[in-house]
Coordinates of N, CA, C and O in Angstrom, one line a residue:
X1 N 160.1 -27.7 16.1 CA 159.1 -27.5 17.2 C 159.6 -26.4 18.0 O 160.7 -26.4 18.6
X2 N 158.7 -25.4 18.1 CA 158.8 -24.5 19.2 C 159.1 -24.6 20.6 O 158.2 -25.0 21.3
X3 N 160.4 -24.1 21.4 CA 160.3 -24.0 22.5 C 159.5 -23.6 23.4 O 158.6 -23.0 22.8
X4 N 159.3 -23.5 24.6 CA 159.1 -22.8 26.0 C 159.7 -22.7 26.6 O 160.6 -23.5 26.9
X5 N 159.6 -21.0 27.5 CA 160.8 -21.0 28.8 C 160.4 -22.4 29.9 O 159.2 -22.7 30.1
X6 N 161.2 -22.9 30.4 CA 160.9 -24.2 31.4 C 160.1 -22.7 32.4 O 158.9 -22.5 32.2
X7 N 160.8 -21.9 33.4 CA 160.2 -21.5 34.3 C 159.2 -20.4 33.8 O 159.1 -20.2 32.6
X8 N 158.5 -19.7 34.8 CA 157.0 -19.1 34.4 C 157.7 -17.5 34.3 O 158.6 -17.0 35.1
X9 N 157.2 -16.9 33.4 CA 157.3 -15.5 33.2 C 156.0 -14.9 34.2 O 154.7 -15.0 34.3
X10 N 157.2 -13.9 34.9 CA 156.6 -13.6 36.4 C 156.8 -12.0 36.3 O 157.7 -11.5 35.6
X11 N 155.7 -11.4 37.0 CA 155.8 -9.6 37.2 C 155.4 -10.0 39.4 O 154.6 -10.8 39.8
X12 N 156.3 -9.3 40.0 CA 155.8 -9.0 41.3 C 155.4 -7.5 41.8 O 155.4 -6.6 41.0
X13 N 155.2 -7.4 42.8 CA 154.8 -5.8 43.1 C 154.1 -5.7 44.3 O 152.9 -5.7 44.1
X14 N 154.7 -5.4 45.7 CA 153.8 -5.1 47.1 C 152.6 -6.0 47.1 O 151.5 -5.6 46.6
X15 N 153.0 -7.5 47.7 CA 151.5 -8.0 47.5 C 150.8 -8.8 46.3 O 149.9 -9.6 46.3
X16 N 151.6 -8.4 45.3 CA 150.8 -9.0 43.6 C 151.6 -9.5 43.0 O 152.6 -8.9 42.6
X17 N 151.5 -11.0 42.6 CA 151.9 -11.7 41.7 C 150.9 -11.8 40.4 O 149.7 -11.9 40.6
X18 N 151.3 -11.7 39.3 CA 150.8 -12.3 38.1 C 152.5 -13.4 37.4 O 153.7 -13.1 37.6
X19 N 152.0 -14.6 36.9 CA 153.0 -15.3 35.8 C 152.2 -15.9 34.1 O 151.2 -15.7 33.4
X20 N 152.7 -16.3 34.1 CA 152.5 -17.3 32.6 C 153.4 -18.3 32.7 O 154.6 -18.0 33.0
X21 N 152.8 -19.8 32.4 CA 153.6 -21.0 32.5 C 153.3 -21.8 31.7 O 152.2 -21.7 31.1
X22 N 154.1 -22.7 31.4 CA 153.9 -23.9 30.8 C 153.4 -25.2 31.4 O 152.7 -26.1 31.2
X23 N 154.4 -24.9 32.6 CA 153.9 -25.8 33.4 C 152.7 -26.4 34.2 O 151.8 -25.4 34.3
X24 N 152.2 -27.4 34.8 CA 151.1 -27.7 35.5 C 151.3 -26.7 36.7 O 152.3 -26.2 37.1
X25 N 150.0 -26.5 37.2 CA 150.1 -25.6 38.0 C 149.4 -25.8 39.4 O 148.5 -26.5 39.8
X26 N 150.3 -24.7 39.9 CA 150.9 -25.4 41.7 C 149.9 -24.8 42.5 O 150.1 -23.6 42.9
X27 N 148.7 -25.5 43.0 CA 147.3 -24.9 43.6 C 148.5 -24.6 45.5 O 148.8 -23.5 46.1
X28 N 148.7 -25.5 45.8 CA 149.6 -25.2 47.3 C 150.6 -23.6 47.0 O 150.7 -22.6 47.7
X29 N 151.1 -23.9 46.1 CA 152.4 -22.4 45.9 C 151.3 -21.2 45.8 O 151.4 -20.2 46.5
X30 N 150.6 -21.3 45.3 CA 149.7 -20.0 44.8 C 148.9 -19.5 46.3 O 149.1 -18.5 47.0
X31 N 148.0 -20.5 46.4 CA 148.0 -20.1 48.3 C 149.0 -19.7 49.3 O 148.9 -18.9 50.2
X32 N 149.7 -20.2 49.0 CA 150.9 -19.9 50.0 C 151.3 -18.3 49.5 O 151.1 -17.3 50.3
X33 N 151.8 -18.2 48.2 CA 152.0 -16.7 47.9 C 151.1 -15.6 48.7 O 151.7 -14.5 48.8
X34 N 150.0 -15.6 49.1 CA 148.9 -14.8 49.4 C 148.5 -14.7 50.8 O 147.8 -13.8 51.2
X35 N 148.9 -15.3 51.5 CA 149.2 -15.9 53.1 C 149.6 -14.9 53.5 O 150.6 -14.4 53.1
X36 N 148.5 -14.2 54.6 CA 149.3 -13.0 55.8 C 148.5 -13.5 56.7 O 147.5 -14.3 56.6
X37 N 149.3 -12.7 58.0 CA 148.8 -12.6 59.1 C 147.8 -11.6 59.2 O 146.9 -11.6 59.9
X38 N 148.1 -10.6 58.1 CA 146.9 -9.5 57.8 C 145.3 -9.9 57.6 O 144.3 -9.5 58.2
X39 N 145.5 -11.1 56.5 CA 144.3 -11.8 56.2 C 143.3 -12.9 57.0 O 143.7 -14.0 57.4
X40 N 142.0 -12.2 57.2 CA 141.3 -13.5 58.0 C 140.7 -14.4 56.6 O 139.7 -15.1 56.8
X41 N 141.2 -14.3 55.4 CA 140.2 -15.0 54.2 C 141.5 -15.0 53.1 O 142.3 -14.2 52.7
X42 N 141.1 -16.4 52.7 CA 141.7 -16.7 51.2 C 141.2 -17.3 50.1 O 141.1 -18.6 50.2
X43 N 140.8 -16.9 49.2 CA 140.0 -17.1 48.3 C 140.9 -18.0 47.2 O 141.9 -17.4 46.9
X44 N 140.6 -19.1 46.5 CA 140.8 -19.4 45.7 C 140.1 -19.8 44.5 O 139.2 -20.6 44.6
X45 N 140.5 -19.4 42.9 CA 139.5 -19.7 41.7 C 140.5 -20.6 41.0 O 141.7 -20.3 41.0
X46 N 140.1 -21.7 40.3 CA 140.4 -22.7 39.7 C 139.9 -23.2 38.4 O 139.2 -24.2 38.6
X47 N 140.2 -22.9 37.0 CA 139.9 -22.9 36.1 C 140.3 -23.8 35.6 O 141.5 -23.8 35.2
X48 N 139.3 -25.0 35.4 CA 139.7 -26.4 34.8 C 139.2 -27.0 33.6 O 138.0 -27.3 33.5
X49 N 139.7 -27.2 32.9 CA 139.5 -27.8 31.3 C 138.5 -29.0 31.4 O 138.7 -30.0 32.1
X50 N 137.2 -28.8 30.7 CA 136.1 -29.8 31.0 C 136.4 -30.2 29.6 O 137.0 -29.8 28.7
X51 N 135.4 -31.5 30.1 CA 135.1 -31.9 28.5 C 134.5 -32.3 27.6 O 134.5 -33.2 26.8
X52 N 133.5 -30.9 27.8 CA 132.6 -30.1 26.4 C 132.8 -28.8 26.7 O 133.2 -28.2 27.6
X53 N 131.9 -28.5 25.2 CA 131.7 -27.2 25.0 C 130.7 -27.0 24.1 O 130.8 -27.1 22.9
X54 N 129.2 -26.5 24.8 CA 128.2 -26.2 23.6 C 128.2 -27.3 23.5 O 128.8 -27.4 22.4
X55 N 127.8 -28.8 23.9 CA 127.4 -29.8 23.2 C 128.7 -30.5 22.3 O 128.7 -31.4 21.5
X56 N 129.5 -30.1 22.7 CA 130.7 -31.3 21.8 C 131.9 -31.3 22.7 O 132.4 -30.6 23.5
X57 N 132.1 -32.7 22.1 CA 133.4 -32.9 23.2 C 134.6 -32.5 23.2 O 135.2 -32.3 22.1
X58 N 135.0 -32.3 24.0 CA 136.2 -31.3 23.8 C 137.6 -32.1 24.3 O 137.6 -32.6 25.5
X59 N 138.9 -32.5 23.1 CA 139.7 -33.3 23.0 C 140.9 -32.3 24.7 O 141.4 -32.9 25.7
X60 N 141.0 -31.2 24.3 CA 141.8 -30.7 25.3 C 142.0 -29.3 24.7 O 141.7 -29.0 23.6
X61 N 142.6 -28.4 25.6 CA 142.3 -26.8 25.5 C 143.9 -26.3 25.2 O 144.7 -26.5 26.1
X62 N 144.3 -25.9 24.2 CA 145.6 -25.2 23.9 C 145.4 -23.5 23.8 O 144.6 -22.8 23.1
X63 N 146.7 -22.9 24.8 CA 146.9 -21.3 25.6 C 147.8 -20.8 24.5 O 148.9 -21.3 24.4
X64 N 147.4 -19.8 23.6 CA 148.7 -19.0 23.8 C 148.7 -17.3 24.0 O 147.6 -16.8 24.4
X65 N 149.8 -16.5 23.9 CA 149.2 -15.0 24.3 C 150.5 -14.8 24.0 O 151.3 -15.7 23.7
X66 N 150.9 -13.2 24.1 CA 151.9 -12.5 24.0 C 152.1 -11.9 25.4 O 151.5 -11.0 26.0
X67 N 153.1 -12.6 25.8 CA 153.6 -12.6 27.3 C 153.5 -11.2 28.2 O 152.8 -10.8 29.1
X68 N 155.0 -10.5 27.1 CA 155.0 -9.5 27.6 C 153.5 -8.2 28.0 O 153.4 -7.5 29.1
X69 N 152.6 -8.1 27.0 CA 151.6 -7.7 27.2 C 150.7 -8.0 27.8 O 150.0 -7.2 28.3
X70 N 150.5 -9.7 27.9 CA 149.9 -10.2 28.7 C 149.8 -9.8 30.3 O 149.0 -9.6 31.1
X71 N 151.0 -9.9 30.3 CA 151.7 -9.9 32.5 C 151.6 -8.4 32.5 O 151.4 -8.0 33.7
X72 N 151.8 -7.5 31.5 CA 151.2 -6.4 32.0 C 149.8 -5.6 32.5 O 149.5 -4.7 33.2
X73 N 149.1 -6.8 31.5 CA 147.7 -6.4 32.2 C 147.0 -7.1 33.2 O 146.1 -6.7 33.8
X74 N 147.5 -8.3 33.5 CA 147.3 -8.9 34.2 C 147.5 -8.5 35.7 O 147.0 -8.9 36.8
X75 N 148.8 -7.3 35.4 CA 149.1 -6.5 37.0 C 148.7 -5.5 36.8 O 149.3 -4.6 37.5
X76 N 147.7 -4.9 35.7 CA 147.1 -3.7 36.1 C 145.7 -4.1 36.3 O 144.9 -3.2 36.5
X77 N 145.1 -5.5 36.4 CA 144.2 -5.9 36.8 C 144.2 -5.7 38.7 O 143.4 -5.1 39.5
X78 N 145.8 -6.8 38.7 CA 146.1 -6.9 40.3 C 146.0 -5.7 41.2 O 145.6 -5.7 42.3
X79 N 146.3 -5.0 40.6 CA 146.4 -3.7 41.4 C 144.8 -2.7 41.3 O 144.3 -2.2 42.3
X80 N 144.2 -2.6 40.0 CA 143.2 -2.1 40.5 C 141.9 -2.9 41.2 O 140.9 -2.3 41.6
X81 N 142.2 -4.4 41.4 CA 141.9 -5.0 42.4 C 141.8 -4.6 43.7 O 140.9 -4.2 44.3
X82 N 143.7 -4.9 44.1 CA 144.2 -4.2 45.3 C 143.3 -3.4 45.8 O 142.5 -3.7 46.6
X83 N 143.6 -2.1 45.1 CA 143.0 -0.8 45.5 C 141.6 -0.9 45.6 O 141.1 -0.5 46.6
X84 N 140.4 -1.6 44.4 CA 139.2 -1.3 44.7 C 138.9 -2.0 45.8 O 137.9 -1.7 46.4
X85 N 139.5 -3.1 46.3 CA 138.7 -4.1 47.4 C 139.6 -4.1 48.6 O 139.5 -5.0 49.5
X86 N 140.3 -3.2 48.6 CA 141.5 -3.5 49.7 C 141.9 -4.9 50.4 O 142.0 -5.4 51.5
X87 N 142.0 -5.3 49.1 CA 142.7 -6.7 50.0 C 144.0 -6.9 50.2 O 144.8 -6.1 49.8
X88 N 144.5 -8.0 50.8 CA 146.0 -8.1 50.8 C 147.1 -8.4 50.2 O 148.3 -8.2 50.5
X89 N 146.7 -9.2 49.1 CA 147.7 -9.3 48.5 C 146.7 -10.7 47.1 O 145.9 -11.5 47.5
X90 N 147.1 -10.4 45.8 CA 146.2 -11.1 44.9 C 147.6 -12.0 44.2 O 148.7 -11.6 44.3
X91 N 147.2 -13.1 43.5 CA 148.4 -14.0 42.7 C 147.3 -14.3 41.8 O 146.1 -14.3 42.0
X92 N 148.0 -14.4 40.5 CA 147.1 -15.3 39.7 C 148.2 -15.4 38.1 O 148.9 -14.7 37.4
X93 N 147.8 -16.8 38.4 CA 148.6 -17.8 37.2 C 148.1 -18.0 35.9 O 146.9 -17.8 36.0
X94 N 148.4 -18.2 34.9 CA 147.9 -19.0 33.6 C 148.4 -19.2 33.2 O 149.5 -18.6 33.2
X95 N 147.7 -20.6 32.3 CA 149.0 -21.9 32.1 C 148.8 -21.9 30.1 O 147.9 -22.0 29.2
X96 N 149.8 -21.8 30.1 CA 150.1 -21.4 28.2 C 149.9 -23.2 27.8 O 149.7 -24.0 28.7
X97 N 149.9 -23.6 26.3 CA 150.5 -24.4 26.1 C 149.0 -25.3 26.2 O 147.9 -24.9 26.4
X98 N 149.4 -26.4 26.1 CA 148.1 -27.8 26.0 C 148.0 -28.2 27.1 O 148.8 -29.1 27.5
X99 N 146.7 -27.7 28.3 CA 145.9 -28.1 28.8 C 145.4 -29.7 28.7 O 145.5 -30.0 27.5
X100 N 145.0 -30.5 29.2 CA 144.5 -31.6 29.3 C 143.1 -31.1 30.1 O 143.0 -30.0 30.6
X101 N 142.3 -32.2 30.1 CA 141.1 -32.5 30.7 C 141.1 -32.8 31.7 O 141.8 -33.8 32.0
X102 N 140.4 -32.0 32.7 CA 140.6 -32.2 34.1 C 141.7 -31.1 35.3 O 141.7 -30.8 36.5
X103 N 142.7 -30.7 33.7 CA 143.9 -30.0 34.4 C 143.8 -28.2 35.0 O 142.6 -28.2 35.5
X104 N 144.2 -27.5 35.2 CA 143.6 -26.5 35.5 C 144.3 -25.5 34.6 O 145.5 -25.7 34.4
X105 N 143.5 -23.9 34.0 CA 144.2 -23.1 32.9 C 144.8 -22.3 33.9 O 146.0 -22.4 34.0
X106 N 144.2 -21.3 34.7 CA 144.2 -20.3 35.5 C 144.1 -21.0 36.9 O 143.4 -22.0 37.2
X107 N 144.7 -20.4 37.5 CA 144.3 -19.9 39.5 C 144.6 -18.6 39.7 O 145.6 -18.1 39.2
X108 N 143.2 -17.9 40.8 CA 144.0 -17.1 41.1 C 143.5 -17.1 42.6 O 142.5 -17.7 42.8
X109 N 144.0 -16.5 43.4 CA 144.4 -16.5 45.1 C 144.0 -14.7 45.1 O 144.5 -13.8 44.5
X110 N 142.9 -14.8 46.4 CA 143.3 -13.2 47.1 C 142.5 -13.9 48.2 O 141.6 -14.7 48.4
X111 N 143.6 -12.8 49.2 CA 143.6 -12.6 50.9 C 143.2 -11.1 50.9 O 143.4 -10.1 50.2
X112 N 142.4 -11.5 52.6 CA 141.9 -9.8 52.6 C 141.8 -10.2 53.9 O 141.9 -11.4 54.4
X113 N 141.6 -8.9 54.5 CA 141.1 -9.2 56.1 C 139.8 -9.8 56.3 O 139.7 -10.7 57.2
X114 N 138.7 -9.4 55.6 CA 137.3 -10.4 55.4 C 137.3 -11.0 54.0 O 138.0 -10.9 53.0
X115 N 136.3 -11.9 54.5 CA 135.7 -12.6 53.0 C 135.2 -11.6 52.2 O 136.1 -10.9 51.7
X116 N 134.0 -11.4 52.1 CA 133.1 -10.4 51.6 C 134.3 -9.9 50.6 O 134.3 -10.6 49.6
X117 N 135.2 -9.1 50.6 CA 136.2 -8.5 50.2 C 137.0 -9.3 48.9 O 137.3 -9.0 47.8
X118 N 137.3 -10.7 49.7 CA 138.2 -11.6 48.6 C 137.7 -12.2 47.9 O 138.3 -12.7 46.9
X119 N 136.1 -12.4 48.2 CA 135.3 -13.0 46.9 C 135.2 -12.0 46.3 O 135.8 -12.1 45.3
X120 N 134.6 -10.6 46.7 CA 134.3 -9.9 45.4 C 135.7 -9.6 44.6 O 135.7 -9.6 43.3
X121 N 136.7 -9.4 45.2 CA 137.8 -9.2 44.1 C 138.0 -10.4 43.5 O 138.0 -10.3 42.3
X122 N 138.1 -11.5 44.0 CA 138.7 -13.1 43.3 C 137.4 -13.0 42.1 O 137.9 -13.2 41.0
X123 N 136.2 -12.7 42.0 CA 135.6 -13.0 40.9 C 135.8 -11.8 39.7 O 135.6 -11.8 38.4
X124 N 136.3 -10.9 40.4 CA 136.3 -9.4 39.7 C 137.5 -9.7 39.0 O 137.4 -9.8 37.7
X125 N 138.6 -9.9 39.5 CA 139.8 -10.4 38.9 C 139.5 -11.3 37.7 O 139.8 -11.0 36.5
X126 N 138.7 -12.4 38.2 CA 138.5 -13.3 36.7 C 137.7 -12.8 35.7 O 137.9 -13.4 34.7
X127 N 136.9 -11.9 35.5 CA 136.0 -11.6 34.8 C 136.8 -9.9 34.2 O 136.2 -9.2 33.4
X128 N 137.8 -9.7 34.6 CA 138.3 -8.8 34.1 C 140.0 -9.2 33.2 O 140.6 -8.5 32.3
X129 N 140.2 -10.2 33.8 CA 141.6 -11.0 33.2 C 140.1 -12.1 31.9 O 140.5 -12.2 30.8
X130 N 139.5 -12.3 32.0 CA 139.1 -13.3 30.8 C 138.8 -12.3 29.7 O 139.1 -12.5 28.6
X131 N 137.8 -10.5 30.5 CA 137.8 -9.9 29.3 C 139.2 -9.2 28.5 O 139.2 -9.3 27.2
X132 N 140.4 -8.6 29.2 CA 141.3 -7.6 28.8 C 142.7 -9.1 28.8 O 143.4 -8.9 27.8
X133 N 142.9 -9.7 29.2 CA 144.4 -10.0 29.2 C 144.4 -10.7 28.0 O 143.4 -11.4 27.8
X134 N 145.6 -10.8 26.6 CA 146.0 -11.3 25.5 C 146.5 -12.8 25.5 O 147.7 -13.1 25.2
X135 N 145.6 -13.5 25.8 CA 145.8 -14.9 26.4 C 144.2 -15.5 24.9 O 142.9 -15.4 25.0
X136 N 144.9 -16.0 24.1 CA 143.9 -16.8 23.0 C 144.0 -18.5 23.4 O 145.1 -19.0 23.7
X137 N 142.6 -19.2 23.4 CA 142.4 -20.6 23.2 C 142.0 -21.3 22.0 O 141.0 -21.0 21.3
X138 N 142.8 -22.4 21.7 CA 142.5 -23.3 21.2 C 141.3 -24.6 21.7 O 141.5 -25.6 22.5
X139 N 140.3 -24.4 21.2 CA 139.5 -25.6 21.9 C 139.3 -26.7 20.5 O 138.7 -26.6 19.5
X140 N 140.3 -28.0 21.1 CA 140.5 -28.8 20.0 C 139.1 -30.2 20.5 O 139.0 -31.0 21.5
X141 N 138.2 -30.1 19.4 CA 137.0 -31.1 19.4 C 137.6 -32.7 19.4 O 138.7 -32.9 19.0
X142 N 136.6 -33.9 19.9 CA 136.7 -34.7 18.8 C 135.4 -34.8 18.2 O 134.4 -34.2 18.5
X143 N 135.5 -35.5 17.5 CA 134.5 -35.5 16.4 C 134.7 -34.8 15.1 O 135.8 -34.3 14.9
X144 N 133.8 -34.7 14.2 CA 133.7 -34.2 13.4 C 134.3 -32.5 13.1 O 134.5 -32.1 12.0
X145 N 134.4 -31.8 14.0 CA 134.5 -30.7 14.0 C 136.0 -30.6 14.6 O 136.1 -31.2 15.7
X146 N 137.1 -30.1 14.3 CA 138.7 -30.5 15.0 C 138.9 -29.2 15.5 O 140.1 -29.1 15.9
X147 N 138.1 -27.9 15.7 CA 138.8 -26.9 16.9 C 138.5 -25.3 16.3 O 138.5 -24.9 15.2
X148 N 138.3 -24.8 17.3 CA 138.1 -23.2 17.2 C 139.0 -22.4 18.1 O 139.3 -22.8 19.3
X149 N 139.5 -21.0 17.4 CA 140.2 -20.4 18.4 C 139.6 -19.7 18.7 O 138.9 -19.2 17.8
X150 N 139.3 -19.2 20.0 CA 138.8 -18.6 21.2 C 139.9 -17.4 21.6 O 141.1 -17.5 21.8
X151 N 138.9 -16.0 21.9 CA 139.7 -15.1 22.5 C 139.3 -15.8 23.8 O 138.3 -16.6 23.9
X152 N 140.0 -15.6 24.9 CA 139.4 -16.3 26.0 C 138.1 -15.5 26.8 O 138.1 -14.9 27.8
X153 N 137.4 -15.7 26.2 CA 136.1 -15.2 26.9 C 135.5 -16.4 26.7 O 136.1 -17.3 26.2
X154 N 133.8 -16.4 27.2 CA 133.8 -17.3 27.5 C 132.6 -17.6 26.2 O 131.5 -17.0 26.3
X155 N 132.7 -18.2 25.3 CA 131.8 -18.1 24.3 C 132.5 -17.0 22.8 O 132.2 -17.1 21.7
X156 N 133.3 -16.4 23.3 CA 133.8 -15.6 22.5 C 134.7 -16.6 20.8 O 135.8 -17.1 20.9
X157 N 133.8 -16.5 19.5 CA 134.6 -17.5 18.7 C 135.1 -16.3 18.1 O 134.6 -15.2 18.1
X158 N 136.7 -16.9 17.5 CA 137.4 -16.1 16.8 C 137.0 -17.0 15.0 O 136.4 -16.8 13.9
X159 N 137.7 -17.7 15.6 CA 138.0 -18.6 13.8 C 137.7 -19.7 13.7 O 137.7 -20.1 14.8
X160 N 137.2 -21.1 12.9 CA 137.0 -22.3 13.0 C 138.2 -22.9 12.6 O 138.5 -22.8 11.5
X161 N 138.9 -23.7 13.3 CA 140.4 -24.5 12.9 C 140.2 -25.0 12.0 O 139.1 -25.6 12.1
X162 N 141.1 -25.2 10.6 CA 141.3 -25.9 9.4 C 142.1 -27.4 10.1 O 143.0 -27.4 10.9
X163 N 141.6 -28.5 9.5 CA 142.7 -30.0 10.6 C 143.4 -29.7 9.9 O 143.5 -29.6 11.1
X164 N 144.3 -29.3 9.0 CA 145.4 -29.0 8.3 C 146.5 -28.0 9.4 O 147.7 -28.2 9.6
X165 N 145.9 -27.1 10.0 CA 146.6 -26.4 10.9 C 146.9 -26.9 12.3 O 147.8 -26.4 13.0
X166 N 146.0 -28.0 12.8 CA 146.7 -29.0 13.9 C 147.5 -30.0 13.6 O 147.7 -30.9 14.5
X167 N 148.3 -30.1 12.3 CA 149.3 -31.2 12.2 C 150.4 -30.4 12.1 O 151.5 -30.9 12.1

């Protein structure tokens, strides 16, 4: 059985966090990371494992990606965030590994001096980390059908899982 690092593979930088974890993930830490006196707004996105997809039930969502590449784009996201919306400072998480239902994949957090500002980047962020960052899903069914891998976009199918390849 394959390991994981216990703690989160982290990039910082004036303001910007990006990680990758295994772990459940910490909706209080991630706010708190993004917290100034600069900011009158804090935005947070929360990406939670439902259960369906397209009409079928969805047993639970398994992360994986190539780290190093991953956290790199994930902070050239942060940053041309930063810069296009001037906000204060952006964090954003994703959680590797088997997801449960209900549990959350992604958070990401931005502060700005206004709103207006931290919504448009907090959605800009997600829709730019779901198209470019190297982060693949497993969406394991029940029923009849046992799982497709997903680039993570949202609809995006890669392959249909063989049940031979989930044991």
């Amino acid at each position: 059985m394959k390991s994981h690092p216990a703690e989160p593979q982290q990039l910082t930088a004036d303001g910007l966090s990006v990680s990758l974890t295994y772990c459940p993930l910490d909706t209080p830490s991630i706010l708190a990371s993004v917290k100034s006196p600069k900011a009158g707004a804090v935005v947070l996105f929360a990406g939670t494992t439902r259960d369906n997809f397209d009409g079928k039930p969805v047993k639970q969502l398994q992360y994986t990606s190539y780290p190093p590449r991953a956290l790199k784009t994930m902070m050239a996201i942060a940053h041309a965030m930063k810069e296009k919306h001037a906000v204060t400072a952006i964090s954003m998480v994703h959680r590797l590994g088997v997801v449960p239902i209900g549990e959350e994949s992604i958070l990401i957090a931005v502060s700005a001096p206004h709103r207006h500002a931290a919504w448009r980047a907090g959605e800009e962020t997600l829709e730019e980390c779901k198209e470019k960052v190297e982060v693949w899903k497993l969406e394991e069914f029940g029923g009849p059908d046992s799982g497709v891998w997903r680039a993570n976009r949202d609809g995006a199918v890669c392959a249909p899982v063989k049940e031979q390849w989930l044991k």
